[in-house]
XYZ file of C-alpha atoms in Angstrom:
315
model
C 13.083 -1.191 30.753
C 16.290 -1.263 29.343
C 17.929 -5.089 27.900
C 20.912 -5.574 27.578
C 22.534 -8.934 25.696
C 25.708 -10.703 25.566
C 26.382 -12.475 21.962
C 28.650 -14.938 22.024
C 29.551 -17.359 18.784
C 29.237 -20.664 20.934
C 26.288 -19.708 23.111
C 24.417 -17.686 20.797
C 22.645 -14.352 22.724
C 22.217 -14.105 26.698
C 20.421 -11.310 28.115
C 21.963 -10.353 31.460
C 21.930 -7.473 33.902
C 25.375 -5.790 33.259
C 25.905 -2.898 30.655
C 29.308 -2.504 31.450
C 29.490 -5.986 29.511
C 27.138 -5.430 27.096
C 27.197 -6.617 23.330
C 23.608 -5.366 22.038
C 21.862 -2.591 24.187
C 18.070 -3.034 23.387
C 15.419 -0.245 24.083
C 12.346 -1.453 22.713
C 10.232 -1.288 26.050
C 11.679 1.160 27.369
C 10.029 4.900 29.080
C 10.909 8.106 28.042
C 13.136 8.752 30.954
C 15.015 5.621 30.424
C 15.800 6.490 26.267
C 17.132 9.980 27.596
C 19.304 8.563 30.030
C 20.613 6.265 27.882
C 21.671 8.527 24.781
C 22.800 10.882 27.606
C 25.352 8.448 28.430
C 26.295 7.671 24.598
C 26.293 11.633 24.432
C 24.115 10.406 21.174
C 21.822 12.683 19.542
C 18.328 13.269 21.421
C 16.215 13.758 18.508
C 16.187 10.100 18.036
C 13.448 9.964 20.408
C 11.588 11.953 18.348
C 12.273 10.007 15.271
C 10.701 7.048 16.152
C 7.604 8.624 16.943
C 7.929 10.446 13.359
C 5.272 8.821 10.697
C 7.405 10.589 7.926
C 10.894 9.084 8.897
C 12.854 7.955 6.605
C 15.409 5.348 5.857
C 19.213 6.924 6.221
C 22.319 6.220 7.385
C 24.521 8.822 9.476
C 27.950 8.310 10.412
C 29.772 10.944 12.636
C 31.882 10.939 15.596
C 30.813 10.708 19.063
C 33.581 11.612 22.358
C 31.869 7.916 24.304
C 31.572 5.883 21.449
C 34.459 7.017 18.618
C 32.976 6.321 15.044
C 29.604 5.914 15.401
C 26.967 4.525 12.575
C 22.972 5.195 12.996
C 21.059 3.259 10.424
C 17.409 4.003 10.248
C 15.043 1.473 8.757
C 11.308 1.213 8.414
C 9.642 -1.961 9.277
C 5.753 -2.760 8.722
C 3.575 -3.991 11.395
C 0.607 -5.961 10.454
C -1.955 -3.879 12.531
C -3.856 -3.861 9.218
C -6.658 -1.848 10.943
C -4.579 0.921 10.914
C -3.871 3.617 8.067
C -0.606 2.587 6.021
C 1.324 5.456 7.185
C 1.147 4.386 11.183
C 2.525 0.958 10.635
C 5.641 2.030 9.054
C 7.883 1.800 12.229
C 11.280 3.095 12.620
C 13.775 0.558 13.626
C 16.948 2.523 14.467
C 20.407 0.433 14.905
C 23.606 2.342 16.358
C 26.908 0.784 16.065
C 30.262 1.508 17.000
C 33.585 -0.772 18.119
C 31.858 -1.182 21.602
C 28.525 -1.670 21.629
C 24.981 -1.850 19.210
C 22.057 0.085 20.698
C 19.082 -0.352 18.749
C 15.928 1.628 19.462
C 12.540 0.992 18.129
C 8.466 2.519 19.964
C 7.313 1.142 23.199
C 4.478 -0.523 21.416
C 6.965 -2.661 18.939
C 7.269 -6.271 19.038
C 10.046 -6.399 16.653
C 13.311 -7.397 18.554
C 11.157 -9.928 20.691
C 9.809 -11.731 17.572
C 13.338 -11.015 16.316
C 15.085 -13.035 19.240
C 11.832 -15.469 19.264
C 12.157 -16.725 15.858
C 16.478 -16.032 15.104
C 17.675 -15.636 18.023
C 19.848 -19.455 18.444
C 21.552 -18.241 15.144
C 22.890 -15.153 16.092
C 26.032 -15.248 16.804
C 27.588 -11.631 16.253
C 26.273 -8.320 15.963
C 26.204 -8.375 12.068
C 24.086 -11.344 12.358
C 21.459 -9.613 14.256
C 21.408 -6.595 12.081
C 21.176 -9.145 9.379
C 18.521 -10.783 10.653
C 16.090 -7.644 11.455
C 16.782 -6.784 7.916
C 15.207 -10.518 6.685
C 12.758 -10.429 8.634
C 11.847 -6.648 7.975
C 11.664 -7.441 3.932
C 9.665 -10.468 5.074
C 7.146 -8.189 6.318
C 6.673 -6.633 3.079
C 6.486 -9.822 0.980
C 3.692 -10.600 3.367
C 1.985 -7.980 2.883
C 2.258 -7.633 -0.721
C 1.048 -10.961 -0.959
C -2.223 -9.607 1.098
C -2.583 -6.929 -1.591
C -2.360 -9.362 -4.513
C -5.537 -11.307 -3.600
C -7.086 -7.855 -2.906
C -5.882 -7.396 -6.944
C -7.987 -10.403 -7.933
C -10.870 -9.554 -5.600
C -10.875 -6.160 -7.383
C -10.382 -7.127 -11.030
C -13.176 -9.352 -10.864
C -15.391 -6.621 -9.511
C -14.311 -4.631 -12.093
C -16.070 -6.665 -14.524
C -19.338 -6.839 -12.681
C -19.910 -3.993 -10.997
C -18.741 -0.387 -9.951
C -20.269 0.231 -7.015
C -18.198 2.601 -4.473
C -17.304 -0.108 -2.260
C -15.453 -1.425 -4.659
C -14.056 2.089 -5.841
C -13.079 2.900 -1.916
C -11.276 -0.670 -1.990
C -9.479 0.286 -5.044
C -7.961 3.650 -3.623
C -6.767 2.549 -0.666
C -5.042 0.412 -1.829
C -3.196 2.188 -4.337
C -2.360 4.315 -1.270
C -0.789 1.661 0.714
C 1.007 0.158 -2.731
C 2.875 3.540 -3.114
C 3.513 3.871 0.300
C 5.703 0.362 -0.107
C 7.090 1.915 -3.312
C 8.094 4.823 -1.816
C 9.666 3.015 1.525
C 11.287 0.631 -0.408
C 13.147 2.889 -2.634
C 14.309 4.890 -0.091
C 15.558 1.414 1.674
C 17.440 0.127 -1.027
C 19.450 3.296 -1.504
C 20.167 3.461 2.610
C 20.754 -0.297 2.729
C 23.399 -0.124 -0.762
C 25.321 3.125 1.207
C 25.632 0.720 4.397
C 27.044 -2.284 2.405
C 29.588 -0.255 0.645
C 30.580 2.706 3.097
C 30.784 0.153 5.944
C 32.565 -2.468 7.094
C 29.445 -4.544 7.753
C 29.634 -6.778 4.564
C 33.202 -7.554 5.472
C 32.394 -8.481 9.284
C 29.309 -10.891 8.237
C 30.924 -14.242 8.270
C 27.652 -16.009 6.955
C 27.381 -15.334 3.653
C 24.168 -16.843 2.715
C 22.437 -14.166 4.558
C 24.008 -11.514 2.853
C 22.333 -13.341 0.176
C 19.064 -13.788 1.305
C 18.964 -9.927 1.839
C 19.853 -9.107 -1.970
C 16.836 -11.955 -2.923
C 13.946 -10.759 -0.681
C 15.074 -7.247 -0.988
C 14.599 -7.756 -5.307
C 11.473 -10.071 -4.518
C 9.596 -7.430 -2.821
C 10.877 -4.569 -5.272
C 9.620 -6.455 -8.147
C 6.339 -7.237 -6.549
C 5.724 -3.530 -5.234
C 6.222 -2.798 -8.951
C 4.347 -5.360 -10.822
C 1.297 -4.518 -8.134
C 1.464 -0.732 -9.031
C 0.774 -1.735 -12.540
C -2.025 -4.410 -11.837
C -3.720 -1.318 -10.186
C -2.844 1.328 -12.739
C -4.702 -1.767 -15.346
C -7.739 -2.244 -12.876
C -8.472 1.282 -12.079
C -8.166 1.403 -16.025
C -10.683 -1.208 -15.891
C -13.118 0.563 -13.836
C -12.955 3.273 -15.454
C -14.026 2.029 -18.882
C -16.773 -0.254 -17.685
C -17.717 3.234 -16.017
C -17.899 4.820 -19.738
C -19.584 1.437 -21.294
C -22.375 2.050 -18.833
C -22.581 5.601 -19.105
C -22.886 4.956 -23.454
C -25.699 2.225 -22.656
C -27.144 4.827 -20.508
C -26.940 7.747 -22.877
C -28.113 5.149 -25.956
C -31.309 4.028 -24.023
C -32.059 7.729 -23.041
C -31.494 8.689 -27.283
C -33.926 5.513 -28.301
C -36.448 6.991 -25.575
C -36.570 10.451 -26.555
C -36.648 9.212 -30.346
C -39.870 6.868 -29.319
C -41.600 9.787 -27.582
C -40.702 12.009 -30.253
C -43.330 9.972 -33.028
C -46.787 10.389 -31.010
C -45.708 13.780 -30.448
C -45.204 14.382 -33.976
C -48.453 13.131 -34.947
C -50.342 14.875 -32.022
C -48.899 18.358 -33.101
C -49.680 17.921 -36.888
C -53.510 16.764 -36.113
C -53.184 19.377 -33.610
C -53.209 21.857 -36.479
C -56.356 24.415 -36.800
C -55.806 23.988 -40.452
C -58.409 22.315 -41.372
C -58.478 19.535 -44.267
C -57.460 16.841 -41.760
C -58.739 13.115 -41.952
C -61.176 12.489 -39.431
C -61.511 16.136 -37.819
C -65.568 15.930 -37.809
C -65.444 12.394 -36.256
C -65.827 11.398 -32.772
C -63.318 8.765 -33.183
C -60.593 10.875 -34.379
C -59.186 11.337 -31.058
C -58.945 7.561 -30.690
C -58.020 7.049 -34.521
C -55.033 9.108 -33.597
C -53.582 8.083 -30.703
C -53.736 3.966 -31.582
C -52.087 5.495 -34.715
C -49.198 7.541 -32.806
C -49.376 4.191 -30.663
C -48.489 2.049 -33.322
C -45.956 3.991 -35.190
C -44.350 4.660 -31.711
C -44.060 0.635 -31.049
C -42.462 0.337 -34.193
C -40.148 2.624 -33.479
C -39.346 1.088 -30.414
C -38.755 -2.302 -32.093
C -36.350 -0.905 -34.772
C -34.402 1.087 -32.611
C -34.497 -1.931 -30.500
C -33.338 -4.472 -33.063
C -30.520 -1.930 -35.150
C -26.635 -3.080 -34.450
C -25.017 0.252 -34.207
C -21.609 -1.476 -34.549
C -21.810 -1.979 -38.531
């Protein structure tokens, strides 16, 4: 269904049954049928339907003229859910706001939770449509923090696997979640340049009587920048990591194998120069020769073992 709000500065937000009177239009339940109808009446653009179901939308802000509404102003942001069972790419949500002198329609998937967590945890401080906006855009970088702070501890788990072991667990671990880091990367990026053209091209900034929030948008928005980057590098260092406790085990591996063929090398040595129809050999007439020999090739081949064993190949 279709919700409709009232925002008033003393009484906060009401939700009530008349659109004609309607501060905040709010389909984020709503059917198919119901989202058509509605940007029918706005005469707004139809393919927003289609963008929220779009994993590769991206934040923008459009500003054109509409014959119901005047000036109106679609901003398109991407929230993250924290269905962390899901692949990075299907819990970045599109959260689209449309203003104009009238009347904010916002517009978000029939599975979203956003607005009702919105009005849940802000919803006695809103007191004007900038508010709102300005509170889905906290709570959106709030998201991110949270989930950055996820992906540090999966940081430490990985760096101190790093040093133990490099099993493909581990490995698999590591990838995906240099996927989801420069998924964040990406999103934010593209946020921060949407979010700067709506400050300045709009008169949102000037309309936002609380100040602090304005704010508290520039702080989280630079918090979770700086973490997506500082992240990207931890990985970039781990998978670094990995990759040269990879080599140290491959040069242990490749030093054993050298010091094996080297021990195997002496009895064979021996056995091929006794082996020689040459005649003029110790101990070819006797019936311990055989023996004599191999205890020989034997020993030398222990020897060998314990020097090759014993050598620093650092000095």
């Amino acid at each position: 269904m279709i919700h409709y709000y009232q925002i008033d500065v003393k009484e906060a937000i009401q939700e009530i049954e008349s659109e004609t009177q309607a501060d905040w239009i709010a389909l984020y339940d709503a059917t198919d049928e119901e989202i058509k109808k509605c940007l029918q009446t706005y005469k707004l653009p139809e393919d927003l339907l289609a963008r929220i179901r779009q994993e590769e939308e991206v934040a923008r802000l459009e500003i054109y003229q509409s014959d119901e509404l005047k000036e109106v102003q679609i901003l398109v942001l991407t929230n993250l859910t924290n269905q962390r069972d899901k692949r990075i790419e299907e819990r970045l949500e599109p959260i689209i706001f449309i203003f104009s002198d009238t009347v904010m329609l916002t517009l978000t998937t029939a599975e979203s939770n956003f607005f009702p967590r919105l009005l849940e945890k802000h919803g006695s401080a809103v007191d004007s449509k900038e508010s709102l906006t300005a509170y889905a855009i906290l709570m959106i970088y709030s998201h991110y923090i949270q989930e950055l702070r996820q992906i540090k501890e999966v940081i430490d788990a990985l760096d101190d696997d790093a040093r133990e072991t490099t099993k493909n667990e581990a490995l698999d671990r590591l990838a995906n979640t240099e996927r989801i880091v420069i998924f964040l990367d990406h999103t934010l990026q593209e946020q921060k340049e949407t979010l700067q053209t709506f400050f300045e091209e709009t008169k949102f900034a000037e309309q936002l009587s609380d100040t602090k929030l304005r704010y508290e948008i520039n702080l989280r928005q630079k918090y979770a920048e700086k973490m997506v980057r500082l992240y990207r590098d931890l990985l970039e260092n781990v998978g670094g990591l990995f990759s040269d406790m990879m080599s140290n085990n491959l040069n242990h591996l490749m030093k054993f194998l050298d010091s094996a063929a080297l021990v195997v090398s002496v009895p064979a040595m021996i056995a091929g120069i006794w082996g020689m129809n040459t005649g003029g050999l110790p101990g070819e007439k006797s019936n311990f020769g055989f023996l004599a020999v191999s205890a020989g090739a034997m020993f030398l081949a222990i020897l060998t073992a314990i020097y090759l064993r014993n050598k620093k190949y650092s000095k």
